[in-house]
Amino acid sequence: MQENFDKLQIGNKSFSSRLMLGTGKYRTQDQAIESIESSNCELVTVAIRRLPTDLNNDNTTFLKSLDWNKLWLLPNTAGSQTAEEAIRMAFLGHELACQLGQEDNYFVKLEVISDPKYLLPDPVGTLKAAEFLVKKGFTVLPYINADPMLALHLEDLGCATVMPLGSPIGSGQGLNNLANIQIIIENATVPVVVDAGIGAPSEATKAMELGADAVLLNTAVAQAKNPKQMAHAMDLAVKAGRAGYLAGRMEKKYYASASSPQNNISKLL
């Protein structure tokens, strides 16, 4: 029922699922395919740098095994250390989308990371690349530190979302930047996607309960003992968190409050 009325709108596309999955770090291609299917996700992110430009290459059988009538490709500029590299990857990503039959797909997950140790996104390079790509008609989803002011600047440039990290990419540390993520959610008028650091379904639920519009994750599923089952768990977690957010949490109280007050009982007698 939820999917019928509560769509996620990014640019000119709407999605029923609020879970986005990456495609790296799986032990086998079969595990990746099964996990994507089990997650019910619709947006799948692929690092363009790791792929050949020609899908006829045997190494790309994984992509050709997915149903691109149901999925939407989110090309990822991962590995780009400068704005110029990220811009080049974005255009290659569109070419890949065209080969999959998505000629109108100008989506790009923008990553500019010049820090090889902590893999923290470069705010200056991200701003520079985002401004150029937005002007070229791309639907830009920038991966950023949980920086509320940077998020506002990117939104002002015309980015379709902002994607603050929960904690360092691939770390599984959870939502270490909770306070800043809350500020970003409060200020944003575009979808906020919590990206990176989530390791457990409970953390995905927490992000959605805060009011995040979606969650993007990879390692938490790919490196789970049972990736397919974890993908299903993440699907349920995101749906539960979204439903809880829409329902509205009860107010916290300093003191206990009986669940069956005496005055309520007397009214029923």
PDB file of C-alpha atoms in Angstrom:
ATOM      1  CA  MET A   1       0.000   0.000   0.000  1.00  0.00           C
ATOM      2  CA  GLN A   2       2.788   2.420   0.943  1.00  0.00           C
ATOM      3  CA  GLU A   3       4.413   2.269  -2.499  1.00  0.00           C
ATOM      4  CA  ASN A   4       1.214   3.370  -4.219  1.00  0.00           C
ATOM      5  CA  PHE A   5       1.083   6.845  -2.692  1.00  0.00           C
ATOM      6  CA  ASP A   6       4.516   7.522  -1.211  1.00  0.00           C
ATOM      7  CA  LYS A   7       6.821   7.739  -4.205  1.00  0.00           C
ATOM      8  CA  LEU A   8      10.402   8.938  -4.079  1.00  0.00           C
ATOM      9  CA  GLN A   9      10.865  11.698  -6.657  1.00  0.00           C
ATOM     10  CA  ILE A  10      14.367  12.357  -7.966  1.00  0.00           C
ATOM     11  CA  GLY A  11      14.588  14.718 -10.900  1.00  0.00           C
ATOM     12  CA  ASN A  12      11.980  13.622 -13.420  1.00  0.00           C
ATOM     13  CA  LYS A  13      11.844  10.019 -12.169  1.00  0.00           C
ATOM     14  CA  SER A  14       9.739   8.491  -9.399  1.00  0.00           C
ATOM     15  CA  PHE A  15      10.532   5.299  -7.507  1.00  0.00           C
ATOM     16  CA  SER A  16       8.531   3.038  -5.221  1.00  0.00           C
ATOM     17  CA  SER A  17      11.575   1.738  -3.353  1.00  0.00           C
ATOM     18  CA  ARG A  18      13.598   4.013  -1.086  1.00  0.00           C
ATOM     19  CA  LEU A  19      16.520   1.591  -0.911  1.00  0.00           C
ATOM     20  CA  MET A  20      19.395   1.988  -3.360  1.00  0.00           C
ATOM     21  CA  LEU A  21      22.060  -0.677  -3.738  1.00  0.00           C
ATOM     22  CA  GLY A  22      25.644  -0.701  -4.892  1.00  0.00           C
ATOM     23  CA  THR A  23      27.178  -3.500  -6.926  1.00  0.00           C
ATOM     24  CA  GLY A  24      30.730  -3.776  -5.577  1.00  0.00           C
ATOM     25  CA  LYS A  25      32.391  -6.111  -3.065  1.00  0.00           C
ATOM     26  CA  TYR A  26      30.143  -9.133  -3.662  1.00  0.00           C
ATOM     27  CA  ARG A  27      31.897 -12.486  -3.541  1.00  0.00           C
ATOM     28  CA  THR A  28      30.222 -13.679  -6.739  1.00  0.00           C
ATOM     29  CA  GLN A  29      28.116 -12.162  -9.504  1.00  0.00           C
ATOM     30  CA  ASP A  30      25.271 -14.506  -8.599  1.00  0.00           C
ATOM     31  CA  GLN A  31      25.199 -13.104  -5.066  1.00  0.00           C
ATOM     32  CA  ALA A  32      24.997  -9.578  -6.448  1.00  0.00           C
ATOM     33  CA  ILE A  33      22.114 -10.436  -8.780  1.00  0.00           C
ATOM     34  CA  GLU A  34      20.198 -12.335  -6.090  1.00  0.00           C
ATOM     35  CA  SER A  35      20.685  -9.514  -3.574  1.00  0.00           C
ATOM     36  CA  ILE A  36      19.447  -6.834  -5.954  1.00  0.00           C
ATOM     37  CA  GLU A  37      16.364  -8.892  -6.709  1.00  0.00           C
ATOM     38  CA  SER A  38      15.742  -9.671  -3.030  1.00  0.00           C
ATOM     39  CA  SER A  39      16.061  -6.008  -2.027  1.00  0.00           C
ATOM     40  CA  ASN A  40      13.240  -4.841  -4.324  1.00  0.00           C
ATOM     41  CA  CYS A  41      15.388  -1.783  -5.053  1.00  0.00           C
ATOM     42  CA  GLU A  42      14.940   0.164  -8.274  1.00  0.00           C
ATOM     43  CA  LEU A  43      18.093   2.302  -8.307  1.00  0.00           C
ATOM     44  CA  VAL A  44      21.367   0.411  -8.755  1.00  0.00           C
ATOM     45  CA  THR A  45      24.660   2.258  -8.616  1.00  0.00           C
ATOM     46  CA  VAL A  46      27.647   1.082 -10.650  1.00  0.00           C
ATOM     47  CA  ALA A  47      31.190   2.480 -10.529  1.00  0.00           C
ATOM     48  CA  ILE A  48      31.915   3.486 -14.117  1.00  0.00           C
ATOM     49  CA  ARG A  49      35.681   3.384 -13.657  1.00  0.00           C
ATOM     50  CA  ARG A  50      35.563  -0.374 -13.037  1.00  0.00           C
ATOM     51  CA  LEU A  51      33.674  -1.169 -16.241  1.00  0.00           C
ATOM     52  CA  PRO A  52      34.658  -1.369 -19.896  1.00  0.00           C
ATOM     53  CA  THR A  53      32.900   1.078 -22.189  1.00  0.00           C
ATOM     54  CA  ASP A  54      31.603  -1.773 -24.372  1.00  0.00           C
ATOM     55  CA  LEU A  55      28.945  -4.001 -22.835  1.00  0.00           C
ATOM     56  CA  ASN A  56      29.744  -6.754 -25.343  1.00  0.00           C
ATOM     57  CA  ASN A  57      32.806  -7.469 -23.234  1.00  0.00           C
ATOM     58  CA  ASP A  58      32.410 -10.778 -21.349  1.00  0.00           C
ATOM     59  CA  ASN A  59      33.272  -9.056 -18.065  1.00  0.00           C
ATOM     60  CA  THR A  60      29.962  -7.225 -18.086  1.00  0.00           C
ATOM     61  CA  THR A  61      27.681 -10.260 -18.061  1.00  0.00           C
ATOM     62  CA  PHE A  62      26.625  -9.206 -14.556  1.00  0.00           C
ATOM     63  CA  LEU A  63      25.020  -6.009 -15.858  1.00  0.00           C
ATOM     64  CA  LYS A  64      23.399  -7.814 -18.759  1.00  0.00           C
ATOM     65  CA  SER A  65      21.835 -10.291 -16.324  1.00  0.00           C
ATOM     66  CA  LEU A  66      19.793  -7.581 -14.607  1.00  0.00           C
ATOM     67  CA  ASP A  67      16.343  -6.500 -15.776  1.00  0.00           C
ATOM     68  CA  TRP A  68      16.816  -2.883 -16.835  1.00  0.00           C
ATOM     69  CA  ASN A  69      13.122  -2.535 -17.557  1.00  0.00           C
ATOM     70  CA  LYS A  70      12.614  -2.638 -13.781  1.00  0.00           C
ATOM     71  CA  LEU A  71      15.887  -1.063 -12.649  1.00  0.00           C
ATOM     72  CA  TRP A  72      17.333   2.398 -13.199  1.00  0.00           C
ATOM     73  CA  LEU A  73      21.090   2.776 -13.541  1.00  0.00           C
ATOM     74  CA  LEU A  74      22.836   5.241 -11.239  1.00  0.00           C
ATOM     75  CA  PRO A  75      26.347   5.660 -12.684  1.00  0.00           C
ATOM     76  CA  ASN A  76      28.913   6.400 -10.009  1.00  0.00           C
ATOM     77  CA  THR A  77      32.054   8.512 -10.452  1.00  0.00           C
ATOM     78  CA  ALA A  78      33.846   6.598  -7.658  1.00  0.00           C
ATOM     79  CA  GLY A  79      37.622   6.727  -7.955  1.00  0.00           C
ATOM     80  CA  SER A  80      37.649  10.273  -9.299  1.00  0.00           C
ATOM     81  CA  GLN A  81      40.151  12.442  -7.452  1.00  0.00           C
ATOM     82  CA  THR A  82      39.343  15.689  -9.266  1.00  0.00           C
ATOM     83  CA  ALA A  83      36.271  17.433 -10.605  1.00  0.00           C
ATOM     84  CA  GLU A  84      37.536  16.928 -14.149  1.00  0.00           C
ATOM     85  CA  GLU A  85      37.820  13.163 -13.687  1.00  0.00           C
ATOM     86  CA  ALA A  86      34.331  13.005 -12.189  1.00  0.00           C
ATOM     87  CA  ILE A  87      32.879  14.970 -15.107  1.00  0.00           C
ATOM     88  CA  ARG A  88      34.459  12.578 -17.588  1.00  0.00           C
ATOM     89  CA  MET A  89      33.063   9.582 -15.666  1.00  0.00           C
ATOM     90  CA  ALA A  90      29.601  11.139 -15.676  1.00  0.00           C
ATOM     91  CA  PHE A  91      29.563  11.331 -19.474  1.00  0.00           C
ATOM     92  CA  LEU A  92      30.838   7.742 -19.722  1.00  0.00           C
ATOM     93  CA  GLY A  93      28.058   6.752 -17.333  1.00  0.00           C
ATOM     94  CA  HIS A  94      25.454   8.197 -19.656  1.00  0.00           C
ATOM     95  CA  GLU A  95      26.971   6.238 -22.548  1.00  0.00           C
ATOM     96  CA  LEU A  96      26.686   3.058 -20.485  1.00  0.00           C
ATOM     97  CA  ALA A  97      23.051   3.836 -19.661  1.00  0.00           C
ATOM     98  CA  CYS A  98      22.349   4.252 -23.375  1.00  0.00           C
ATOM     99  CA  GLN A  99      23.787   0.779 -24.040  1.00  0.00           C
ATOM    100  CA  LEU A 100      21.319  -0.595 -21.493  1.00  0.00           C
ATOM    101  CA  GLY A 101      18.419   1.040 -23.318  1.00  0.00           C
ATOM    102  CA  GLN A 102      18.112   4.055 -21.004  1.00  0.00           C
ATOM    103  CA  GLU A 103      18.882   6.837 -23.465  1.00  0.00           C
ATOM    104  CA  ASP A 104      17.141   9.426 -21.289  1.00  0.00           C
ATOM    105  CA  ASN A 105      19.178   8.489 -18.208  1.00  0.00           C
ATOM    106  CA  TYR A 106      21.414  11.401 -17.175  1.00  0.00           C
ATOM    107  CA  PHE A 107      21.590  10.362 -13.522  1.00  0.00           C
ATOM    108  CA  VAL A 108      24.995  10.448 -11.846  1.00  0.00           C
ATOM    109  CA  LYS A 109      26.111   9.736  -8.318  1.00  0.00           C
ATOM    110  CA  LEU A 110      28.843  12.340  -7.985  1.00  0.00           C
ATOM    111  CA  GLU A 111      31.883  11.331  -5.968  1.00  0.00           C
ATOM    112  CA  VAL A 112      35.092  13.354  -5.853  1.00  0.00           C
ATOM    113  CA  ILE A 113      37.471  11.786  -3.349  1.00  0.00           C
ATOM    114  CA  SER A 114      41.099  12.889  -3.177  1.00  0.00           C
ATOM    115  CA  ASP A 115      41.758  11.418   0.268  1.00  0.00           C
ATOM    116  CA  PRO A 116      43.004   7.822  -0.173  1.00  0.00           C
ATOM    117  CA  LYS A 117      43.085   6.948   3.550  1.00  0.00           C
ATOM    118  CA  TYR A 118      39.687   7.961   4.904  1.00  0.00           C
ATOM    119  CA  LEU A 119      37.902   8.277   1.535  1.00  0.00           C
ATOM    120  CA  LEU A 120      36.194  11.492   2.568  1.00  0.00           C
ATOM    121  CA  PRO A 121      34.584  13.459  -0.262  1.00  0.00           C
ATOM    122  CA  ASP A 122      36.251  16.655  -1.487  1.00  0.00           C
ATOM    123  CA  PRO A 123      33.732  19.508  -1.014  1.00  0.00           C
ATOM    124  CA  VAL A 124      35.448  21.952  -3.394  1.00  0.00           C
ATOM    125  CA  GLY A 125      35.816  19.404  -6.196  1.00  0.00           C
ATOM    126  CA  THR A 126      32.246  18.212  -5.641  1.00  0.00           C
ATOM    127  CA  LEU A 127      30.846  21.740  -5.941  1.00  0.00           C
ATOM    128  CA  LYS A 128      32.858  22.412  -9.082  1.00  0.00           C
ATOM    129  CA  ALA A 129      31.791  19.189 -10.812  1.00  0.00           C
ATOM    130  CA  ALA A 130      28.172  19.537  -9.691  1.00  0.00           C
ATOM    131  CA  GLU A 131      27.847  23.039 -11.120  1.00  0.00           C
ATOM    132  CA  PHE A 132      29.185  21.907 -14.504  1.00  0.00           C
ATOM    133  CA  LEU A 133      27.091  18.745 -14.717  1.00  0.00           C
ATOM    134  CA  VAL A 134      23.840  20.447 -13.670  1.00  0.00           C
ATOM    135  CA  LYS A 135      24.359  22.978 -16.459  1.00  0.00           C
ATOM    136  CA  LYS A 136      24.857  20.093 -18.885  1.00  0.00           C
ATOM    137  CA  GLY A 137      21.495  18.610 -17.944  1.00  0.00           C
ATOM    138  CA  PHE A 138      22.585  15.832 -15.585  1.00  0.00           C
ATOM    139  CA  THR A 139      20.513  14.734 -12.600  1.00  0.00           C
ATOM    140  CA  VAL A 140      23.223  15.060  -9.978  1.00  0.00           C
ATOM    141  CA  LEU A 141      23.199  13.100  -6.711  1.00  0.00           C
ATOM    142  CA  PRO A 142      26.285  14.352  -4.819  1.00  0.00           C
ATOM    143  CA  TYR A 143      27.989  12.266  -2.121  1.00  0.00           C
ATOM    144  CA  ILE A 144      29.138  14.602   0.650  1.00  0.00           C
ATOM    145  CA  ASN A 145      30.275  14.869   4.228  1.00  0.00           C
ATOM    146  CA  ALA A 146      27.410  15.576   6.603  1.00  0.00           C
ATOM    147  CA  ASP A 147      27.915  19.317   6.138  1.00  0.00           C
ATOM    148  CA  PRO A 148      24.635  21.287   6.297  1.00  0.00           C
ATOM    149  CA  MET A 149      26.032  24.378   4.550  1.00  0.00           C
ATOM    150  CA  LEU A 150      27.583  22.362   1.718  1.00  0.00           C
ATOM    151  CA  ALA A 151      24.256  20.571   1.265  1.00  0.00           C
ATOM    152  CA  LEU A 152      22.492  23.937   0.863  1.00  0.00           C
ATOM    153  CA  HIS A 153      25.055  25.164  -1.666  1.00  0.00           C
ATOM    154  CA  LEU A 154      24.632  22.003  -3.756  1.00  0.00           C
ATOM    155  CA  GLU A 155      20.863  22.311  -3.609  1.00  0.00           C
ATOM    156  CA  ASP A 156      21.151  25.939  -4.755  1.00  0.00           C
ATOM    157  CA  LEU A 157      23.243  24.767  -7.735  1.00  0.00           C
ATOM    158  CA  GLY A 158      20.367  22.511  -8.804  1.00  0.00           C
ATOM    159  CA  CYS A 159      21.416  19.088  -7.526  1.00  0.00           C
ATOM    160  CA  ALA A 160      18.534  16.605  -7.429  1.00  0.00           C
ATOM    161  CA  THR A 161      19.467  15.237  -4.001  1.00  0.00           C
ATOM    162  CA  VAL A 162      22.097  15.550  -1.329  1.00  0.00           C
ATOM    163  CA  MET A 163      23.747  12.382  -0.026  1.00  0.00           C
ATOM    164  CA  PRO A 164      25.468  12.846   3.352  1.00  0.00           C
ATOM    165  CA  LEU A 165      27.570  10.007   4.703  1.00  0.00           C
ATOM    166  CA  GLY A 166      26.561   8.311   7.926  1.00  0.00           C
ATOM    167  CA  SER A 167      30.183   7.377   8.616  1.00  0.00           C
ATOM    168  CA  PRO A 168      33.238   6.552   6.460  1.00  0.00           C
ATOM    169  CA  ILE A 169      32.425   4.522   3.365  1.00  0.00           C
ATOM    170  CA  GLY A 170      32.507   0.765   3.879  1.00  0.00           C
ATOM    171  CA  SER A 171      33.140   1.134   7.628  1.00  0.00           C
ATOM    172  CA  GLY A 172      29.817  -0.165   8.940  1.00  0.00           C
ATOM    173  CA  GLN A 173      30.089   2.289  11.838  1.00  0.00           C
ATOM    174  CA  GLY A 174      26.501   3.452  11.453  1.00  0.00           C
ATOM    175  CA  LEU A 175      25.135   6.979  11.835  1.00  0.00           C
ATOM    176  CA  ASN A 176      28.046   8.780  13.490  1.00  0.00           C
ATOM    177  CA  ASN A 177      26.999  12.122  12.004  1.00  0.00           C
ATOM    178  CA  LEU A 178      23.469  12.015  13.357  1.00  0.00           C
ATOM    179  CA  ALA A 179      23.145  15.645  14.484  1.00  0.00           C
ATOM    180  CA  ASN A 180      24.358  17.086  11.185  1.00  0.00           C
ATOM    181  CA  ILE A 181      22.223  14.695   9.151  1.00  0.00           C
ATOM    182  CA  GLN A 182      19.186  15.889  11.104  1.00  0.00           C
ATOM    183  CA  ILE A 183      20.040  19.515  10.247  1.00  0.00           C
ATOM    184  CA  ILE A 184      20.452  18.635   6.571  1.00  0.00           C
ATOM    185  CA  ILE A 185      17.060  16.890   6.560  1.00  0.00           C
ATOM    186  CA  GLU A 186      15.386  19.875   8.246  1.00  0.00           C
ATOM    187  CA  ASN A 187      16.839  22.369   5.756  1.00  0.00           C
ATOM    188  CA  ALA A 188      16.603  20.427   2.496  1.00  0.00           C
ATOM    189  CA  THR A 189      13.863  20.829  -0.084  1.00  0.00           C
ATOM    190  CA  VAL A 190      15.338  18.023  -2.212  1.00  0.00           C
ATOM    191  CA  PRO A 191      15.510  14.347  -1.187  1.00  0.00           C
ATOM    192  CA  VAL A 192      18.162  13.479   1.392  1.00  0.00           C
ATOM    193  CA  VAL A 193      19.801  10.095   0.850  1.00  0.00           C
ATOM    194  CA  VAL A 194      21.948   8.718   3.671  1.00  0.00           C
ATOM    195  CA  ASP A 195      24.904   7.120   1.946  1.00  0.00           C
ATOM    196  CA  ALA A 196      27.837   5.173   3.430  1.00  0.00           C
ATOM    197  CA  GLY A 197      28.546   3.679   6.828  1.00  0.00           C
ATOM    198  CA  ILE A 198      25.293   1.792   7.429  1.00  0.00           C
ATOM    199  CA  GLY A 199      26.047  -1.742   8.566  1.00  0.00           C
ATOM    200  CA  ALA A 200      22.807  -3.113  10.000  1.00  0.00           C
ATOM    201  CA  PRO A 201      19.078  -2.928   9.231  1.00  0.00           C
ATOM    202  CA  SER A 202      18.428  -1.050  12.476  1.00  0.00           C
ATOM    203  CA  GLU A 203      20.692   1.754  11.258  1.00  0.00           C
ATOM    204  CA  ALA A 204      18.823   1.990   7.958  1.00  0.00           C
ATOM    205  CA  THR A 205      15.566   2.191   9.909  1.00  0.00           C
ATOM    206  CA  LYS A 206      16.992   4.933  12.134  1.00  0.00           C
ATOM    207  CA  ALA A 207      17.994   7.020   9.108  1.00  0.00           C
ATOM    208  CA  MET A 208      14.486   6.739   7.671  1.00  0.00           C
ATOM    209  CA  GLU A 209      12.826   7.484  11.025  1.00  0.00           C
ATOM    210  CA  LEU A 210      14.770  10.749  11.131  1.00  0.00           C
ATOM    211  CA  GLY A 211      13.135  11.771   7.880  1.00  0.00           C
ATOM    212  CA  ALA A 212      15.739  10.761   5.329  1.00  0.00           C
ATOM    213  CA  ASP A 213      14.105  10.127   1.969  1.00  0.00           C
ATOM    214  CA  ALA A 214      16.210   7.104   1.056  1.00  0.00           C
ATOM    215  CA  VAL A 215      19.238   5.015   1.973  1.00  0.00           C
ATOM    216  CA  LEU A 216      22.074   3.895  -0.284  1.00  0.00           C
ATOM    217  CA  LEU A 217      24.290   1.041   0.841  1.00  0.00           C
ATOM    218  CA  ASN A 218      26.599  -1.611  -0.537  1.00  0.00           C
ATOM    219  CA  THR A 219      29.072  -3.236   1.849  1.00  0.00           C
ATOM    220  CA  ALA A 220      26.442  -4.023   4.485  1.00  0.00           C
ATOM    221  CA  VAL A 221      24.767  -6.354   2.003  1.00  0.00           C
ATOM    222  CA  ALA A 222      27.712  -7.487  -0.109  1.00  0.00           C
ATOM    223  CA  GLN A 223      29.842  -8.534   2.875  1.00  0.00           C
ATOM    224  CA  ALA A 224      27.057 -10.070   4.954  1.00  0.00           C
ATOM    225  CA  LYS A 225      27.272 -13.803   5.592  1.00  0.00           C
ATOM    226  CA  ASN A 226      24.069 -14.160   3.580  1.00  0.00           C
ATOM    227  CA  PRO A 227      23.844 -11.174   1.200  1.00  0.00           C
ATOM    228  CA  LYS A 228      20.476 -12.151  -0.264  1.00  0.00           C
ATOM    229  CA  GLN A 229      18.869 -12.372   3.179  1.00  0.00           C
ATOM    230  CA  MET A 230      20.496  -9.132   4.309  1.00  0.00           C
ATOM    231  CA  ALA A 231      19.195  -7.359   1.194  1.00  0.00           C
ATOM    232  CA  HIS A 232      15.680  -8.490   2.108  1.00  0.00           C
ATOM    233  CA  ALA A 233      16.218  -7.316   5.693  1.00  0.00           C
ATOM    234  CA  MET A 234      17.352  -3.887   4.458  1.00  0.00           C
ATOM    235  CA  ASP A 235      14.262  -3.618   2.271  1.00  0.00           C
ATOM    236  CA  LEU A 236      12.027  -4.261   5.279  1.00  0.00           C
ATOM    237  CA  ALA A 237      14.083  -1.923   7.465  1.00  0.00           C
ATOM    238  CA  VAL A 238      13.789   1.003   5.076  1.00  0.00           C
ATOM    239  CA  LYS A 239      10.051   0.444   4.659  1.00  0.00           C
ATOM    240  CA  ALA A 240       9.561   0.217   8.434  1.00  0.00           C
ATOM    241  CA  GLY A 241      11.545   3.378   9.050  1.00  0.00           C
ATOM    242  CA  ARG A 242       9.629   5.310   6.418  1.00  0.00           C
ATOM    243  CA  ALA A 243       6.270   4.095   7.728  1.00  0.00           C
ATOM    244  CA  GLY A 244       7.280   5.046  11.267  1.00  0.00           C
ATOM    245  CA  TYR A 245       8.347   8.516  10.164  1.00  0.00           C
ATOM    246  CA  LEU A 246       5.074   9.102   8.334  1.00  0.00           C
ATOM    247  CA  ALA A 247       3.074   7.799  11.314  1.00  0.00           C
ATOM    248  CA  GLY A 248       4.696  10.299  13.682  1.00  0.00           C
ATOM    249  CA  ARG A 249       6.525   9.246  16.808  1.00  0.00           C
ATOM    250  CA  MET A 250       4.919   9.724  20.230  1.00  0.00           C
ATOM    251  CA  GLU A 251       6.451  12.434  22.386  1.00  0.00           C
ATOM    252  CA  LYS A 252       9.015  11.355  24.948  1.00  0.00           C
ATOM    253  CA  LYS A 253       7.992  11.857  28.580  1.00  0.00           C
ATOM    254  CA  TYR A 254      10.031  12.262  31.729  1.00  0.00           C
ATOM    255  CA  TYR A 255       7.794   9.965  33.755  1.00  0.00           C
ATOM    256  CA  ALA A 256       6.007   6.692  33.268  1.00  0.00           C
ATOM    257  CA  SER A 257       2.478   6.784  31.887  1.00  0.00           C
ATOM    258  CA  ALA A 258       0.179   3.788  32.330  1.00  0.00           C
ATOM    259  CA  SER A 259      -0.935   2.247  29.057  1.00  0.00           C
ATOM    260  CA  SER A 260      -4.355   1.605  30.606  1.00  0.00           C
ATOM    261  CA  PRO A 261      -5.165   4.711  32.689  1.00  0.00           C
ATOM    262  CA  GLN A 262      -7.866   4.330  35.369  1.00  0.00           C
ATOM    263  CA  ASN A 263     -10.007   7.109  33.908  1.00  0.00           C
ATOM    264  CA  ASN A 264     -10.086   5.363  30.530  1.00  0.00           C
ATOM    265  CA  ILE A 265     -11.199   2.129  32.179  1.00  0.00           C
ATOM    266  CA  SER A 266     -14.076   3.845  34.010  1.00  0.00           C
ATOM    267  CA  LYS A 267     -15.346   5.322  30.736  1.00  0.00           C
ATOM    268  CA  LEU A 268     -15.546   1.851  29.264  1.00  0.00           C
ATOM    269  CA  LEU A 269     -17.591   0.414  32.173  1.00  0.00           C
TER     270      LEU A 269
END
